[in-house]
Short mmCIF file of C-alpha atoms in Angstrom, two decimals:
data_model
loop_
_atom_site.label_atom_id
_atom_site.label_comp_id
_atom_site.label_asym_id
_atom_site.label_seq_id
_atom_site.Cartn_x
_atom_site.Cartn_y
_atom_site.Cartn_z
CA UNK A 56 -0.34 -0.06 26.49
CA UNK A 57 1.41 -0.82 29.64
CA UNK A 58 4.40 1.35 30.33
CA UNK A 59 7.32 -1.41 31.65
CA UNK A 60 9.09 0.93 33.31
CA UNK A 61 6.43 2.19 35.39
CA UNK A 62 5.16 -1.77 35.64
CA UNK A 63 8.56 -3.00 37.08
CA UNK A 64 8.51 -0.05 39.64
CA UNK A 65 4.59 -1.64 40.23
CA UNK A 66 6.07 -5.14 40.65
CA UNK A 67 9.11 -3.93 43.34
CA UNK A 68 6.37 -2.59 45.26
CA UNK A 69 3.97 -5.00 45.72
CA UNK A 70 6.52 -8.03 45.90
CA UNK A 71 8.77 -5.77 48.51
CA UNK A 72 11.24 -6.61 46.06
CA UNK A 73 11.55 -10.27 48.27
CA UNK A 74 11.78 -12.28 45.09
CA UNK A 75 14.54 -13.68 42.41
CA UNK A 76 14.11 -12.51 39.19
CA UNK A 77 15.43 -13.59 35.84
CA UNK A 78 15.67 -11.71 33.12
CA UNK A 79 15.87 -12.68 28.97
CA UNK A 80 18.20 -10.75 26.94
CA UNK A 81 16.99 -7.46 25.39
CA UNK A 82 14.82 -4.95 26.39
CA UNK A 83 13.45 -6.66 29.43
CA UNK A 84 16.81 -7.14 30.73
CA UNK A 85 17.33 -3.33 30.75
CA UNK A 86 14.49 -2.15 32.32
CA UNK A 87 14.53 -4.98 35.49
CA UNK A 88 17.78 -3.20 35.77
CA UNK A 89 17.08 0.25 35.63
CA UNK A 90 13.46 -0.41 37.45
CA UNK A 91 12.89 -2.72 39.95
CA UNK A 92 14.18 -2.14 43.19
CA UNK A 93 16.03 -4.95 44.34
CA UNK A 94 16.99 -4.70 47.88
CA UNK A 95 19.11 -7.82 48.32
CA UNK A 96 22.62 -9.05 46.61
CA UNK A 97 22.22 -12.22 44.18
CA UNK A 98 18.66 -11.54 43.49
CA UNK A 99 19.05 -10.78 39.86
CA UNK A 100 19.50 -13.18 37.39
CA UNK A 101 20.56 -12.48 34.07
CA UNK A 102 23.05 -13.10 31.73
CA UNK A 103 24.80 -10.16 31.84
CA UNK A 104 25.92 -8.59 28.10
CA UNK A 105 26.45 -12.50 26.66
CA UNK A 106 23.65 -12.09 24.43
CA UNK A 107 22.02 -15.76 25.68
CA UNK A 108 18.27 -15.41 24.54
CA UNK A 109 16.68 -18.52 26.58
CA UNK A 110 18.37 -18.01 29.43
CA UNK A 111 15.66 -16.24 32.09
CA UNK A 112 13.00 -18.88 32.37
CA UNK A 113 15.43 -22.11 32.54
CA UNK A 114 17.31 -19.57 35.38
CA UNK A 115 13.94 -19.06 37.15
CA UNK A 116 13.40 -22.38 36.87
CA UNK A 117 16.74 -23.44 38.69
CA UNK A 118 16.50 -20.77 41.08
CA UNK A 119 13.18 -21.65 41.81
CA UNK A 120 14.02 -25.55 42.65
CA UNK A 121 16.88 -24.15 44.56
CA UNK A 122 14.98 -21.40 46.94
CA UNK A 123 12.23 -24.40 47.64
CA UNK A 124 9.83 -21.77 48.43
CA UNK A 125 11.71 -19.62 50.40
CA UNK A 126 11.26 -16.63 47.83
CA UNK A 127 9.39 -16.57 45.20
CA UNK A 128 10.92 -16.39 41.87
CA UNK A 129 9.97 -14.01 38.26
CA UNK A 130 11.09 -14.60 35.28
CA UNK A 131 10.32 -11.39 32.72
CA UNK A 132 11.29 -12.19 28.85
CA UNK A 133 9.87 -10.43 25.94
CA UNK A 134 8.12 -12.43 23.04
CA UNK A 135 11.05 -13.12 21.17
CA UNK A 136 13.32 -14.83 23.89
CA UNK A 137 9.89 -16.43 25.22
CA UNK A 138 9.36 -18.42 21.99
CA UNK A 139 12.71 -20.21 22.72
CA UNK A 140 11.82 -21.17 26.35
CA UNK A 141 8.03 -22.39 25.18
CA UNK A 142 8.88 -26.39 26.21
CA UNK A 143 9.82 -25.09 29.84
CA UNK A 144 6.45 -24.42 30.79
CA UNK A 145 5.98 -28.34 30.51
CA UNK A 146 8.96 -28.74 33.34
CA UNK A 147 7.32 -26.20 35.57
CA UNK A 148 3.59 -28.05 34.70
CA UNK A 149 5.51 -31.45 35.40
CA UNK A 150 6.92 -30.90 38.63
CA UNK A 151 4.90 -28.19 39.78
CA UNK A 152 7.88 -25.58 39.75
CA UNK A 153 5.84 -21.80 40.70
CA UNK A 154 7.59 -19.35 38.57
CA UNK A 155 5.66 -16.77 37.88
CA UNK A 156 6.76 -15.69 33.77
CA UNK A 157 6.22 -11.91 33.06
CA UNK A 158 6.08 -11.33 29.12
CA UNK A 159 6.79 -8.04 27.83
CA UNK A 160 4.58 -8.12 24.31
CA UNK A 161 5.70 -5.73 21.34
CA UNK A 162 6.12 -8.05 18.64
CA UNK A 163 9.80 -7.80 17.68
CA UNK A 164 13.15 -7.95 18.84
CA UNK A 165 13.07 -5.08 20.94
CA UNK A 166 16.38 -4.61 22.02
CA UNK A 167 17.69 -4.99 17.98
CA UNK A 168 15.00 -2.81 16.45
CA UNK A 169 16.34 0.00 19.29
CA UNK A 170 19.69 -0.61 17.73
CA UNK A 171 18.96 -0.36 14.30
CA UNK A 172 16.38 2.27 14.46
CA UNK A 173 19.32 4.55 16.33
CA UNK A 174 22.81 3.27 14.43
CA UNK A 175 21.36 2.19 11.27
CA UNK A 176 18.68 5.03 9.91
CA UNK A 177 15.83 2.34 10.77
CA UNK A 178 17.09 0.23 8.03
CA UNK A 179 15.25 -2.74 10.18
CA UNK A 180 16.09 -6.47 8.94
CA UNK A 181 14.24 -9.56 10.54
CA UNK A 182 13.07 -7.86 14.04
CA UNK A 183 9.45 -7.75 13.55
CA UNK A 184 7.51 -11.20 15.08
CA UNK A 185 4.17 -11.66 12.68
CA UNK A 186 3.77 -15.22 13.21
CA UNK A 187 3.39 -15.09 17.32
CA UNK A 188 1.72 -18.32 18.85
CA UNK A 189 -1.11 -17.39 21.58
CA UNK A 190 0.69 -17.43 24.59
CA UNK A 191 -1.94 -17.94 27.33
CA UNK A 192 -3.29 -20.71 24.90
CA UNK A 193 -0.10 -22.33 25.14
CA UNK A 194 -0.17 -21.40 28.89
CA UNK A 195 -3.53 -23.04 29.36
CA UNK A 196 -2.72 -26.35 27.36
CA UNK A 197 0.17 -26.64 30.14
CA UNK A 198 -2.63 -26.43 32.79
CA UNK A 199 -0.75 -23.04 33.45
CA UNK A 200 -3.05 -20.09 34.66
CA UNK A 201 -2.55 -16.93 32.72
CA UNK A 202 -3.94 -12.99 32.19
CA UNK A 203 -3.51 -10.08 29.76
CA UNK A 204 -2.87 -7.17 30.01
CA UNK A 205 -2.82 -3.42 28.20
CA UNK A 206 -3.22 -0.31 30.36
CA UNK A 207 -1.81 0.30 34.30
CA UNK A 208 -5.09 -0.05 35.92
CA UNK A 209 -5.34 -3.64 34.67
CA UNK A 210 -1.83 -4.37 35.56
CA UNK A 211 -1.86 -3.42 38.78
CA UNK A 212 -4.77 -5.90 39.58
CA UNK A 213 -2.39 -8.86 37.80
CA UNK A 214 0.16 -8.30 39.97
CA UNK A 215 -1.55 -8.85 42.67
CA UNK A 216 -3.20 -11.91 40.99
CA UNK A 217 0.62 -13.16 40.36
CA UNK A 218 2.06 -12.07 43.20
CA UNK A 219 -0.96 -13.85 45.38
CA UNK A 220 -0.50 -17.41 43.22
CA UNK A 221 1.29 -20.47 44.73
CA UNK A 222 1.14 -22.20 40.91
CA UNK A 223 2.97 -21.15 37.37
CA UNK A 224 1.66 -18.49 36.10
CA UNK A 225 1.96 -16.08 33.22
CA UNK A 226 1.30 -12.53 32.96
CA UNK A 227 1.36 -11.52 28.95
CA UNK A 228 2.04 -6.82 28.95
CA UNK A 229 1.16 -5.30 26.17
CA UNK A 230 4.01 -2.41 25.74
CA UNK A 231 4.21 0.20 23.09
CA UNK A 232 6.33 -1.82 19.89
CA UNK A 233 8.52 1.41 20.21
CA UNK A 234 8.87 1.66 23.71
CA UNK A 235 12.46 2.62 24.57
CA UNK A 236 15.26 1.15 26.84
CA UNK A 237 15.95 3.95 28.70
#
C-alpha cells in the first residue's frame, strides 16, 4: 500500500507545491490539509466542513479553465466521492481540460468508517464499496491516460509521470482500507 500521507508530502515536492488542488470530502480532504505543503494563499480548494461529496473534480475543473495553464491543477478524491464525479472526465476529454485526478483507493467511505469505528464500537453501516467500476477502464474509454499504484517506489515514478503530462490524467493509490486521518 501507498502511505497518503507520506504520498502528499511526495506530491508538494515534486510539484514545488506551484499547483491548485481540489480536494473531495473525507479522508482525502484531511490529509491535503495536514500534508501537502502549499506555499501560496487560494491554492486549496475544498469545501471546507459542508460535507459536499462531488465537489473536488468539478472545482479542478473550474479552476483549471480559469488558470488557462498558468498552474497546473490536482484534484485528489477517494473512490467514494470519485464515483459521483465519473461523467466529468467526459468534460475534461471534451474540451481538453488537463486536470490531473489523484484517487485515494480503500474501498469505503473512509472518512465515515473512521467515525464509526471510533464513536460507534465499529458498528459499521453502508461504508464498505464492493461493487467499484475499473477506474482506469473508465479513464481509458474517455481517451484519458491513467496508472496504478501500491507501494512508494511506484508512486514516486507516477508523480513524475503526472506531474510531466500536459493531458487528463488519473493516478488510482492503493492505501491501507484502515489508514487513518491523522
Amino acid at each position: 500500500f501507498v502511505n497518503p500521507k507520506y504520498f502528499l508530502n511526495v506530491l508538494s515536492e515534486k510539484t514545488n507545491s506551484d499547483v491548485y488542488l481540489s480536494t473531495e470530502v473525507g479522508q482525502n480532504q484531511i490529509w491535503c490539509a495536514n500534508n501537502f505543503n502549499f506555499k501560496t494563499p487560494r491554492s486549496l480548494l475544498t469545501s471546507g466542513g459542508f460535507g459536499t461529496m462531488g465537489y473536488g473534480l468539478p472545482a479542478a475543473i473550474g479552476a483549471s479553465v480559469a488558470a488557462n495553464g498558468s498552474k497546473p491543477v490536482i484534484a485528489v478524491m477517494g473512490d467514494g466521492s470519485f464515483q459521483m464525479d465519473l461523467p466529468e472526465m467526459g468534460t475534461m476529454a471534451q474540451w481538453d481540460i488537463p486536470v490531473k485526478m489523484v484517487l485515494f483507493q480503500n474501498h469505503r467511505l473512509g472518512m465515515v468508517h473512521e467515525h464509526q469505528y471510533l464513536l460507534y464500537k465499529s458498528n459499521y453501516q453502508a461504508v464498505e464499496i464492493e461493487g467499484k467500476p475499473d477506474f482506469a477502464m473508465l479513464a481509458k474509454a474517455y481517451g484519458i491516460d491513467s496508472m496504478s499504484v501500491s507501494n512508494m517506489s511506484e508512486a514516486e515514478e507516477a508523480i513524475g509521470k503526472l506531474a510531466a503530462s500536459d493531458k487528463p490524467f488519473l493516478l488510482e493509490v492503493n492505501v491501507f482500507k484502515n489508514e487513518s486521518t491523522l
